[in-house]
mmCIF file with all atom_site columns, C-alpha atoms in Angstrom:
data_model
loop_
_atom_site.group_PDB
_atom_site.id
_atom_site.type_symbol
_atom_site.label_atom_id
_atom_site.label_alt_id
_atom_site.label_comp_id
_atom_site.label_asym_id
_atom_site.label_entity_id
_atom_site.label_seq_id
_atom_site.pdbx_PDB_ins_code
_atom_site.Cartn_x
_atom_site.Cartn_y
_atom_site.Cartn_z
_atom_site.occupancy
_atom_site.B_iso_or_equiv
_atom_site.pdbx_formal_charge
_atom_site.auth_seq_id
_atom_site.auth_comp_id
_atom_site.auth_asym_id
_atom_site.auth_atom_id
_atom_site.pdbx_PDB_model_num
ATOM 1   C CA . MET A 1 1   ? -7.717  13.624  18.444  1.00 80.00 ? 1   MET A CA 1
ATOM 2   C CA . ARG A 1 2   ? -9.142  10.928  20.737  1.00 84.00 ? 2   ARG A CA 1
ATOM 3   C CA . SER A 1 3   ? -12.762 9.728   20.648  1.00 81.00 ? 3   SER A CA 1
ATOM 4   C CA . GLU A 1 4   ? -14.823 6.661   21.510  1.00 82.00 ? 4   GLU A CA 1
ATOM 5   C CA . LYS A 1 5   ? -13.976 5.199   18.085  1.00 81.00 ? 5   LYS A CA 1
ATOM 6   C CA . GLY A 1 6   ? -10.220 5.499   18.608  1.00 86.00 ? 6   GLY A CA 1
ATOM 7   C CA . ILE A 1 7   ? -7.364  7.904   17.925  1.00 90.00 ? 7   ILE A CA 1
ATOM 8   C CA . TYR A 1 8   ? -7.245  10.041  14.772  1.00 91.00 ? 8   TYR A CA 1
ATOM 9   C CA . LEU A 1 9   ? -3.930  11.492  13.564  1.00 91.00 ? 9   LEU A CA 1
ATOM 10  C CA . SER A 1 10  ? -4.076  14.364  11.117  1.00 93.00 ? 10  SER A CA 1
ATOM 11  C CA . GLN A 1 11  ? -1.780  17.182  10.071  1.00 95.00 ? 11  GLN A CA 1
ATOM 12  C CA . ARG A 1 12  ? -4.591  19.471  8.891   1.00 96.00 ? 12  ARG A CA 1
ATOM 13  C CA . LYS A 1 13  ? -3.067  22.673  10.283  1.00 97.00 ? 13  LYS A CA 1
ATOM 14  C CA . TYR A 1 14  ? 0.362   21.801  8.861   1.00 97.00 ? 14  TYR A CA 1
ATOM 15  C CA . VAL A 1 15  ? -1.127  21.096  5.409   1.00 97.00 ? 15  VAL A CA 1
ATOM 16  C CA . ILE A 1 16  ? -3.162  24.330  5.431   1.00 97.00 ? 16  ILE A CA 1
ATOM 17  C CA . ASP A 1 17  ? -0.077  26.314  6.515   1.00 97.00 ? 17  ASP A CA 1
ATOM 18  C CA . LEU A 1 18  ? 1.894   24.675  3.693   1.00 96.00 ? 18  LEU A CA 1
ATOM 19  C CA . LEU A 1 19  ? -0.809  25.587  1.178   1.00 96.00 ? 19  LEU A CA 1
ATOM 20  C CA . LYS A 1 20  ? -0.875  29.202  2.475   1.00 96.00 ? 20  LYS A CA 1
ATOM 21  C CA . GLU A 1 21  ? 2.900   29.479  2.383   1.00 95.00 ? 21  GLU A CA 1
ATOM 22  C CA . THR A 1 22  ? 3.049   28.277  -1.237  1.00 95.00 ? 22  THR A CA 1
ATOM 23  C CA . GLY A 1 23  ? 0.080   30.407  -2.353  1.00 95.00 ? 23  GLY A CA 1
ATOM 24  C CA . MET A 1 24  ? -1.929  27.279  -3.153  1.00 94.00 ? 24  MET A CA 1
ATOM 25  C CA . LEU A 1 25  ? -4.732  27.721  -0.604  1.00 93.00 ? 25  LEU A CA 1
ATOM 26  C CA . GLY A 1 26  ? -7.052  29.025  -3.322  1.00 93.00 ? 26  GLY A CA 1
ATOM 27  C CA . CYS A 1 27  ? -6.005  26.465  -5.953  1.00 93.00 ? 27  CYS A CA 1
ATOM 28  C CA . GLU A 1 28  ? -8.364  24.060  -7.690  1.00 94.00 ? 28  GLU A CA 1
ATOM 29  C CA . PRO A 1 29  ? -8.238  20.703  -5.834  1.00 95.00 ? 29  PRO A CA 1
ATOM 30  C CA . ILE A 1 30  ? -7.495  17.516  -7.733  1.00 94.00 ? 30  ILE A CA 1
ATOM 31  C CA . GLY A 1 31  ? -8.642  13.929  -7.105  1.00 93.00 ? 31  GLY A CA 1
ATOM 32  C CA . SER A 1 32  ? -5.347  12.018  -7.329  1.00 92.00 ? 32  SER A CA 1
ATOM 33  C CA . PRO A 1 33  ? -1.807  12.837  -6.176  1.00 92.00 ? 33  PRO A CA 1
ATOM 34  C CA . MET A 1 34  ? -0.119  11.753  -9.419  1.00 88.00 ? 34  MET A CA 1
ATOM 35  C CA . GLU A 1 35  ? -0.732  11.177  -13.081 1.00 80.00 ? 35  GLU A CA 1
ATOM 36  C CA . GLN A 1 36  ? -1.195  7.576   -14.123 1.00 77.00 ? 36  GLN A CA 1
ATOM 37  C CA . ASN A 1 37  ? 2.005   6.259   -15.757 1.00 70.00 ? 37  ASN A CA 1
ATOM 38  C CA . HIS A 1 38  ? 3.752   9.492   -14.740 1.00 71.00 ? 38  HIS A CA 1
ATOM 39  C CA . GLY A 1 39  ? 7.126   8.549   -16.254 1.00 73.00 ? 39  GLY A CA 1
ATOM 40  C CA . LEU A 1 40  ? 9.076   11.059  -14.138 1.00 79.00 ? 40  LEU A CA 1
ATOM 41  C CA . GLU A 1 41  ? 12.751  10.845  -15.003 1.00 80.00 ? 41  GLU A CA 1
ATOM 42  C CA . GLU A 1 42  ? 15.797  13.044  -15.036 1.00 78.00 ? 42  GLU A CA 1
ATOM 43  C CA . CYS A 1 43  ? 16.429  14.341  -18.548 1.00 76.00 ? 43  CYS A CA 1
ATOM 44  C CA . SER A 1 44  ? 19.454  16.135  -19.974 1.00 78.00 ? 44  SER A CA 1
ATOM 45  C CA . ASP A 1 45  ? 17.228  18.718  -21.704 1.00 80.00 ? 45  ASP A CA 1
ATOM 46  C CA . GLN A 1 46  ? 14.864  19.387  -18.774 1.00 85.00 ? 46  GLN A CA 1
ATOM 47  C CA . ILE A 1 47  ? 13.767  22.903  -17.887 1.00 89.00 ? 47  ILE A CA 1
ATOM 48  C CA . PRO A 1 48  ? 15.472  23.784  -14.576 1.00 88.00 ? 48  PRO A CA 1
ATOM 49  C CA . THR A 1 49  ? 13.538  24.909  -11.491 1.00 92.00 ? 49  THR A CA 1
ATOM 50  C CA . ASP A 1 50  ? 14.464  26.533  -8.171  1.00 94.00 ? 50  ASP A CA 1
ATOM 51  C CA . LYS A 1 51  ? 16.392  23.739  -6.423  1.00 94.00 ? 51  LYS A CA 1
ATOM 52  C CA . GLY A 1 52  ? 16.102  25.260  -2.921  1.00 95.00 ? 52  GLY A CA 1
ATOM 53  C CA . GLN A 1 53  ? 12.334  25.728  -3.169  1.00 96.00 ? 53  GLN A CA 1
ATOM 54  C CA . TYR A 1 54  ? 11.935  22.208  -4.564  1.00 95.00 ? 54  TYR A CA 1
ATOM 55  C CA . GLN A 1 55  ? 13.959  20.682  -1.731  1.00 96.00 ? 55  GLN A CA 1
ATOM 56  C CA . ARG A 1 56  ? 11.998  22.609  0.920   1.00 96.00 ? 56  ARG A CA 1
ATOM 57  C CA . LEU A 1 57  ? 8.646   21.534  -0.551  1.00 97.00 ? 57  LEU A CA 1
ATOM 58  C CA . VAL A 1 58  ? 9.646   17.893  -0.915  1.00 96.00 ? 58  VAL A CA 1
ATOM 59  C CA . GLY A 1 59  ? 11.031  17.891  2.640   1.00 96.00 ? 59  GLY A CA 1
ATOM 60  C CA . ARG A 1 60  ? 7.721   19.184  3.952   1.00 97.00 ? 60  ARG A CA 1
ATOM 61  C CA . LEU A 1 61  ? 5.819   16.609  1.877   1.00 96.00 ? 61  LEU A CA 1
ATOM 62  C CA . ILE A 1 62  ? 7.989   13.845  3.355   1.00 95.00 ? 62  ILE A CA 1
ATOM 63  C CA . TYR A 1 63  ? 6.843   15.031  6.790   1.00 96.00 ? 63  TYR A CA 1
ATOM 64  C CA . VAL A 1 64  ? 3.176   15.055  5.679   1.00 96.00 ? 64  VAL A CA 1
ATOM 65  C CA . SER A 1 65  ? 3.498   11.528  4.280   1.00 93.00 ? 65  SER A CA 1
ATOM 66  C CA . HIS A 1 66  ? 4.049   10.179  7.825   1.00 91.00 ? 66  HIS A CA 1
ATOM 67  C CA . THR A 1 67  ? 0.277   10.432  8.375   1.00 91.00 ? 67  THR A CA 1
ATOM 68  C CA . ARG A 1 68  ? -0.768  10.262  4.716   1.00 92.00 ? 68  ARG A CA 1
ATOM 69  C CA . PRO A 1 69  ? 0.122   6.883   3.158   1.00 88.00 ? 69  PRO A CA 1
ATOM 70  C CA . ASP A 1 70  ? -1.926  7.928   0.108   1.00 90.00 ? 70  ASP A CA 1
ATOM 71  C CA . ILE A 1 71  ? 0.911   10.257  -0.955  1.00 92.00 ? 71  ILE A CA 1
ATOM 72  C CA . SER A 1 72  ? 3.896   8.209   0.243   1.00 87.00 ? 72  SER A CA 1
ATOM 73  C CA . TYR A 1 73  ? 4.599   6.585   -3.142  1.00 84.00 ? 73  TYR A CA 1
ATOM 74  C CA . ILE A 1 74  ? 4.592   9.765   -5.220  1.00 89.00 ? 74  ILE A CA 1
ATOM 75  C CA . VAL A 1 75  ? 6.586   11.606  -2.544  1.00 92.00 ? 75  VAL A CA 1
ATOM 76  C CA . SER A 1 76  ? 9.196   8.824   -2.755  1.00 87.00 ? 76  SER A CA 1
ATOM 77  C CA . VAL A 1 77  ? 9.283   9.413   -6.526  1.00 87.00 ? 77  VAL A CA 1
ATOM 78  C CA . VAL A 1 78  ? 9.730   13.206  -6.382  1.00 92.00 ? 78  VAL A CA 1
ATOM 79  C CA . ARG A 1 79  ? 12.399  12.959  -3.680  1.00 91.00 ? 79  ARG A CA 1
ATOM 80  C CA . ARG A 1 80  ? 14.647  11.078  -6.149  1.00 88.00 ? 80  ARG A CA 1
ATOM 81  C CA . PHE A 1 81  ? 15.165  14.329  -8.061  1.00 91.00 ? 81  PHE A CA 1
ATOM 82  C CA . MET A 1 82  ? 16.163  16.614  -5.166  1.00 92.00 ? 82  MET A CA 1
ATOM 83  C CA . HIS A 1 83  ? 19.743  16.905  -6.466  1.00 92.00 ? 83  HIS A CA 1
ATOM 84  C CA . ASN A 1 84  ? 18.659  18.116  -9.936  1.00 91.00 ? 84  ASN A CA 1
ATOM 85  C CA . PRO A 1 85  ? 14.939  18.963  -10.205 1.00 93.00 ? 85  PRO A CA 1
ATOM 86  C CA . GLY A 1 86  ? 13.323  19.988  -13.455 1.00 92.00 ? 86  GLY A CA 1
ATOM 87  C CA . GLN A 1 87  ? 10.048  21.740  -14.177 1.00 93.00 ? 87  GLN A CA 1
ATOM 88  C CA . GLN A 1 88  ? 8.230   18.406  -14.690 1.00 91.00 ? 88  GLN A CA 1
ATOM 89  C CA . HIS A 1 89  ? 9.287   17.405  -11.161 1.00 93.00 ? 89  HIS A CA 1
ATOM 90  C CA . MET A 1 90  ? 8.045   20.706  -9.710  1.00 94.00 ? 90  MET A CA 1
ATOM 91  C CA . ASP A 1 91  ? 4.764   20.190  -11.590 1.00 94.00 ? 91  ASP A CA 1
ATOM 92  C CA . ALA A 1 92  ? 4.419   16.794  -9.849  1.00 94.00 ? 92  ALA A CA 1
ATOM 93  C CA . VAL A 1 93  ? 4.987   18.480  -6.464  1.00 96.00 ? 93  VAL A CA 1
ATOM 94  C CA . ILE A 1 94  ? 2.341   21.113  -7.304  1.00 96.00 ? 94  ILE A CA 1
ATOM 95  C CA . ARG A 1 95  ? -0.064  18.303  -8.196  1.00 96.00 ? 95  ARG A CA 1
ATOM 96  C CA . ILE A 1 96  ? 0.529   16.716  -4.772  1.00 96.00 ? 96  ILE A CA 1
ATOM 97  C CA . LEU A 1 97  ? -0.271  20.074  -3.133  1.00 97.00 ? 97  LEU A CA 1
ATOM 98  C CA . ARG A 1 98  ? -3.477  20.345  -5.185  1.00 97.00 ? 98  ARG A CA 1
ATOM 99  C CA . TYR A 1 99  ? -4.388  16.834  -4.044  1.00 97.00 ? 99  TYR A CA 1
ATOM 100 C CA . LEU A 1 100 ? -3.762  17.771  -0.408  1.00 96.00 ? 100 LEU A CA 1
ATOM 101 C CA . LYS A 1 101 ? -6.068  20.764  -0.907  1.00 96.00 ? 101 LYS A CA 1
ATOM 102 C CA . SER A 1 102 ? -8.928  18.341  -1.696  1.00 95.00 ? 102 SER A CA 1
ATOM 103 C CA . ALA A 1 103 ? -8.787  16.859  1.837   1.00 93.00 ? 103 ALA A CA 1
ATOM 104 C CA . PRO A 1 104 ? -6.287  18.640  4.115   1.00 94.00 ? 104 PRO A CA 1
ATOM 105 C CA . GLY A 1 105 ? -7.620  16.892  7.236   1.00 93.00 ? 105 GLY A CA 1
ATOM 106 C CA . LYS A 1 106 ? -7.245  13.344  5.932   1.00 94.00 ? 106 LYS A CA 1
ATOM 107 C CA . GLY A 1 107 ? -5.086  11.179  8.176   1.00 91.00 ? 107 GLY A CA 1
ATOM 108 C CA . LEU A 1 108 ? -4.838  7.905   10.043  1.00 89.00 ? 108 LEU A CA 1
ATOM 109 C CA . ILE A 1 109 ? -7.372  6.436   12.432  1.00 88.00 ? 109 ILE A CA 1
ATOM 110 C CA . PHE A 1 110 ? -6.468  3.823   14.988  1.00 89.00 ? 110 PHE A CA 1
ATOM 111 C CA . SER A 1 111 ? -9.780  2.166   15.848  1.00 89.00 ? 111 SER A CA 1
ATOM 112 C CA . LYS A 1 112 ? -10.624 -0.090  18.735  1.00 84.00 ? 112 LYS A CA 1
ATOM 113 C CA . HIS A 1 113 ? -10.969 -3.711  17.572  1.00 81.00 ? 113 HIS A CA 1
ATOM 114 C CA . GLU A 1 114 ? -11.620 -6.967  19.382  1.00 80.00 ? 114 GLU A CA 1
ATOM 115 C CA . HIS A 1 115 ? -8.475  -8.544  17.936  1.00 79.00 ? 115 HIS A CA 1
ATOM 116 C CA . LEU A 1 116 ? -4.752  -7.876  17.636  1.00 82.00 ? 116 LEU A CA 1
ATOM 117 C CA . ASP A 1 117 ? -4.165  -9.863  14.446  1.00 85.00 ? 117 ASP A CA 1
ATOM 118 C CA . VAL A 1 118 ? -1.147  -8.894  12.356  1.00 88.00 ? 118 VAL A CA 1
ATOM 119 C CA . SER A 1 119 ? -1.691  -8.823  8.593   1.00 90.00 ? 119 SER A CA 1
ATOM 120 C CA . GLY A 1 120 ? -0.214  -7.184  5.533   1.00 92.00 ? 120 GLY A CA 1
ATOM 121 C CA . TYR A 1 121 ? -0.230  -6.655  1.785   1.00 91.00 ? 121 TYR A CA 1
ATOM 122 C CA . THR A 1 122 ? 2.622   -6.499  -0.704  1.00 89.00 ? 122 THR A CA 1
ATOM 123 C CA . HIS A 1 123 ? 2.922   -5.410  -4.319  1.00 84.00 ? 123 HIS A CA 1
ATOM 124 C CA . SER A 1 124 ? 5.539   -4.615  -6.940  1.00 82.00 ? 124 SER A CA 1
ATOM 125 C CA . ASP A 1 125 ? 5.721   -3.086  -10.413 1.00 77.00 ? 125 ASP A CA 1
ATOM 126 C CA . TRP A 1 126 ? 8.054   -5.286  -12.381 1.00 69.00 ? 126 TRP A CA 1
ATOM 127 C CA . GLY A 1 127 ? 10.275  -3.454  -14.815 1.00 63.00 ? 127 GLY A CA 1
ATOM 128 C CA . GLY A 1 128 ? 9.484   0.063   -13.650 1.00 56.00 ? 128 GLY A CA 1
ATOM 129 C CA . LYS A 1 129 ? 9.921   2.935   -16.073 1.00 55.00 ? 129 LYS A CA 1
ATOM 130 C CA . GLY A 1 130 ? 12.816  4.348   -18.054 1.00 55.00 ? 130 GLY A CA 1
ATOM 131 C CA . ASP A 1 131 ? 16.030  2.904   -19.365 1.00 47.00 ? 131 ASP A CA 1
ATOM 132 C CA . ARG A 1 132 ? 17.134  1.096   -16.207 1.00 56.00 ? 132 ARG A CA 1
ATOM 133 C CA . ARG A 1 133 ? 13.865  -0.914  -15.844 1.00 63.00 ? 133 ARG A CA 1
ATOM 134 C CA . ILE A 1 134 ? 14.219  -1.107  -12.056 1.00 70.00 ? 134 ILE A CA 1
ATOM 135 C CA . SER A 1 135 ? 11.135  -2.259  -10.145 1.00 75.00 ? 135 SER A CA 1
ATOM 136 C CA . THR A 1 136 ? 9.481   -0.691  -7.124  1.00 78.00 ? 136 THR A CA 1
ATOM 137 C CA . SER A 1 137 ? 8.016   -2.866  -4.399  1.00 81.00 ? 137 SER A CA 1
ATOM 138 C CA . GLY A 1 138 ? 6.159   -2.065  -1.224  1.00 83.00 ? 138 GLY A CA 1
ATOM 139 C CA . TYR A 1 139 ? 4.088   -3.318  1.666   1.00 87.00 ? 139 TYR A CA 1
ATOM 140 C CA . PHE A 1 140 ? 1.450   -2.267  4.178   1.00 87.00 ? 140 PHE A CA 1
ATOM 141 C CA . ALA A 1 141 ? 1.410   -3.780  7.698   1.00 90.00 ? 141 ALA A CA 1
ATOM 142 C CA . PHE A 1 142 ? -1.653  -3.843  9.963   1.00 89.00 ? 142 PHE A CA 1
ATOM 143 C CA . ALA A 1 143 ? -1.897  -4.653  13.675  1.00 86.00 ? 143 ALA A CA 1
ATOM 144 C CA . GLY A 1 144 ? -5.315  -4.990  15.251  1.00 84.00 ? 144 GLY A CA 1
ATOM 145 C CA . GLY A 1 145 ? -6.919  -3.875  11.991  1.00 86.00 ? 145 GLY A CA 1
ATOM 146 C CA . ASN A 1 146 ? -4.983  -0.583  11.969  1.00 88.00 ? 146 ASN A CA 1
ATOM 147 C CA . LEU A 1 147 ? -2.302  0.492   9.512   1.00 87.00 ? 147 LEU A CA 1
ATOM 148 C CA . VAL A 1 148 ? 0.953   0.758   11.467  1.00 87.00 ? 148 VAL A CA 1
ATOM 149 C CA . ASN A 1 149 ? 3.696   0.703   8.817   1.00 87.00 ? 149 ASN A CA 1
ATOM 150 C CA . TRP A 1 150 ? 4.093   1.108   5.072   1.00 83.00 ? 150 TRP A CA 1
ATOM 151 C CA . LYS A 1 151 ? 7.014   1.320   2.699   1.00 82.00 ? 151 LYS A CA 1
ATOM 152 C CA . SER A 1 152 ? 7.751   1.514   -0.995  1.00 77.00 ? 152 SER A CA 1
ATOM 153 C CA . LYS A 1 153 ? 11.273  1.171   -2.306  1.00 77.00 ? 153 LYS A CA 1
ATOM 154 C CA . LYS A 1 154 ? 13.044  1.075   -5.625  1.00 74.00 ? 154 LYS A CA 1
ATOM 155 C CA . GLN A 1 155 ? 14.979  -2.185  -6.005  1.00 74.00 ? 155 GLN A CA 1
ATOM 156 C CA . LYS A 1 156 ? 18.777  -2.210  -6.311  1.00 75.00 ? 156 LYS A CA 1
ATOM 157 C CA . VAL A 1 157 ? 18.900  -4.791  -9.121  1.00 73.00 ? 157 VAL A CA 1
ATOM 158 C CA . VAL A 1 158 ? 16.738  -5.660  -12.117 1.00 73.00 ? 158 VAL A CA 1
ATOM 159 C CA . SER A 1 159 ? 14.567  -8.752  -11.628 1.00 72.00 ? 159 SER A CA 1
ATOM 160 C CA . LEU A 1 160 ? 14.339  -11.345 -14.377 1.00 74.00 ? 160 LEU A CA 1
ATOM 161 C CA . SER A 1 161 ? 10.566  -11.803 -14.084 1.00 77.00 ? 161 SER A CA 1
ATOM 162 C CA . SER A 1 162 ? 7.462   -10.391 -12.431 1.00 77.00 ? 162 SER A CA 1
ATOM 163 C CA . ASP A 1 163 ? 7.293   -13.554 -10.291 1.00 83.00 ? 163 ASP A CA 1
ATOM 164 C CA . GLU A 1 164 ? 10.781  -12.912 -8.944  1.00 82.00 ? 164 GLU A CA 1
ATOM 165 C CA . GLU A 1 165 ? 9.869   -9.309  -8.147  1.00 81.00 ? 165 GLU A CA 1
ATOM 166 C CA . GLU A 1 166 ? 6.625   -10.308 -6.398  1.00 85.00 ? 166 GLU A CA 1
ATOM 167 C CA . TYR A 1 167 ? 8.584   -12.906 -4.403  1.00 85.00 ? 167 TYR A CA 1
ATOM 168 C CA . LYS A 1 168 ? 11.084  -10.244 -3.261  1.00 83.00 ? 168 LYS A CA 1
ATOM 169 C CA . ALA A 1 169 ? 8.212   -7.961  -2.220  1.00 85.00 ? 169 ALA A CA 1
ATOM 170 C CA . MET A 1 170 ? 6.545   -10.794 -0.277  1.00 90.00 ? 170 MET A CA 1
ATOM 171 C CA . VAL A 1 171 ? 9.797   -11.666 1.529   1.00 89.00 ? 171 VAL A CA 1
ATOM 172 C CA . LYS A 1 172 ? 10.222  -8.061  2.684   1.00 88.00 ? 172 LYS A CA 1
ATOM 173 C CA . GLY A 1 173 ? 6.574   -7.835  3.722   1.00 89.00 ? 173 GLY A CA 1
ATOM 174 C CA . ILE A 1 174 ? 6.708   -11.128 5.648   1.00 91.00 ? 174 ILE A CA 1
ATOM 175 C CA . CYS A 1 175 ? 9.914   -10.051 7.432   1.00 91.00 ? 175 CYS A CA 1
ATOM 176 C CA . GLU A 1 176 ? 8.125   -6.872  8.537   1.00 91.00 ? 176 GLU A CA 1
ATOM 177 C CA . LEU A 1 177 ? 5.092   -8.840  9.738   1.00 90.00 ? 177 LEU A CA 1
ATOM 178 C CA . LEU A 1 178 ? 7.257   -11.339 11.670  1.00 90.00 ? 178 LEU A CA 1
ATOM 179 C CA . TRP A 1 179 ? 9.120   -8.465  13.334  1.00 90.00 ? 179 TRP A CA 1
ATOM 180 C CA . LEU A 1 180 ? 5.827   -6.763  14.213  1.00 89.00 ? 180 LEU A CA 1
ATOM 181 C CA . LYS A 1 181 ? 4.392   -9.998  15.629  1.00 88.00 ? 181 LYS A CA 1
ATOM 182 C CA . SER A 1 182 ? 7.561   -10.556 17.685  1.00 89.00 ? 182 SER A CA 1
ATOM 183 C CA . LEU A 1 183 ? 7.490   -6.975  18.983  1.00 89.00 ? 183 LEU A CA 1
ATOM 184 C CA . MET A 1 184 ? 3.855   -7.317  20.033  1.00 86.00 ? 184 MET A CA 1
ATOM 185 C CA . GLY A 1 185 ? 4.620   -10.652 21.751  1.00 85.00 ? 185 GLY A CA 1
ATOM 186 C CA . LYS A 1 186 ? 7.505   -9.101  23.692  1.00 89.00 ? 186 LYS A CA 1
ATOM 187 C CA . SER A 1 187 ? 5.207   -6.221  24.671  1.00 87.00 ? 187 SER A CA 1
ATOM 188 C CA . GLY A 1 188 ? 2.792   -8.686  26.290  1.00 85.00 ? 188 GLY A CA 1
ATOM 189 C CA . PHE A 1 189 ? 0.138   -9.027  23.556  1.00 81.00 ? 189 PHE A CA 1
ATOM 190 C CA . LEU A 1 190 ? -0.792  -12.652 23.008  1.00 75.00 ? 190 LEU A CA 1
ATOM 191 C CA . MET A 1 191 ? -1.013  -13.523 19.304  1.00 74.00 ? 191 MET A CA 1
ATOM 192 C CA . LYS A 1 192 ? -3.550  -16.289 18.497  1.00 74.00 ? 192 LYS A CA 1
ATOM 193 C CA . ASN A 1 193 ? -3.469  -16.446 14.691  1.00 74.00 ? 193 ASN A CA 1
ATOM 194 C CA . PRO A 1 194 ? -0.543  -17.173 12.381  1.00 73.00 ? 194 PRO A CA 1
#
């Protein structure tokens, strides 16, 4: 939707259709998409769930996360278990649906600003959860005050310290910002600030 304030992207109809399709339209909404310190892992003694239904739901949530960065992290967590989902994983997906019910029209707004500055934020969780102790890092990139890209990713190797992990996250975030600044420069937008 376009207005004087800018452009608003929302998947409200898609989210409502998803809630109808899953029978969750009348569910009790919830205030957060995941439990704190969720500890989702694959266990040998987990209660199995319908793999096909799980994969369809997670696939649809991946699509929703393109305009909902507030669910992108937990969606990246639940998608790790698509090959062998358990009931605890399906419960996490149901929680995401309940969260979406609380604000189905939430989305991204691209506002008009007087600047085209490029900025970003990075973060990591050193050590992660479980036996492997692998960290997750991520970044958010802004252009002209608007969120244009975000990513969270599980690292391939274990870091020796939280400083090392934060450094890796910053390097990835800075690479993204430099690419974005270069792209904007090649597109004819003059960048004034570093």
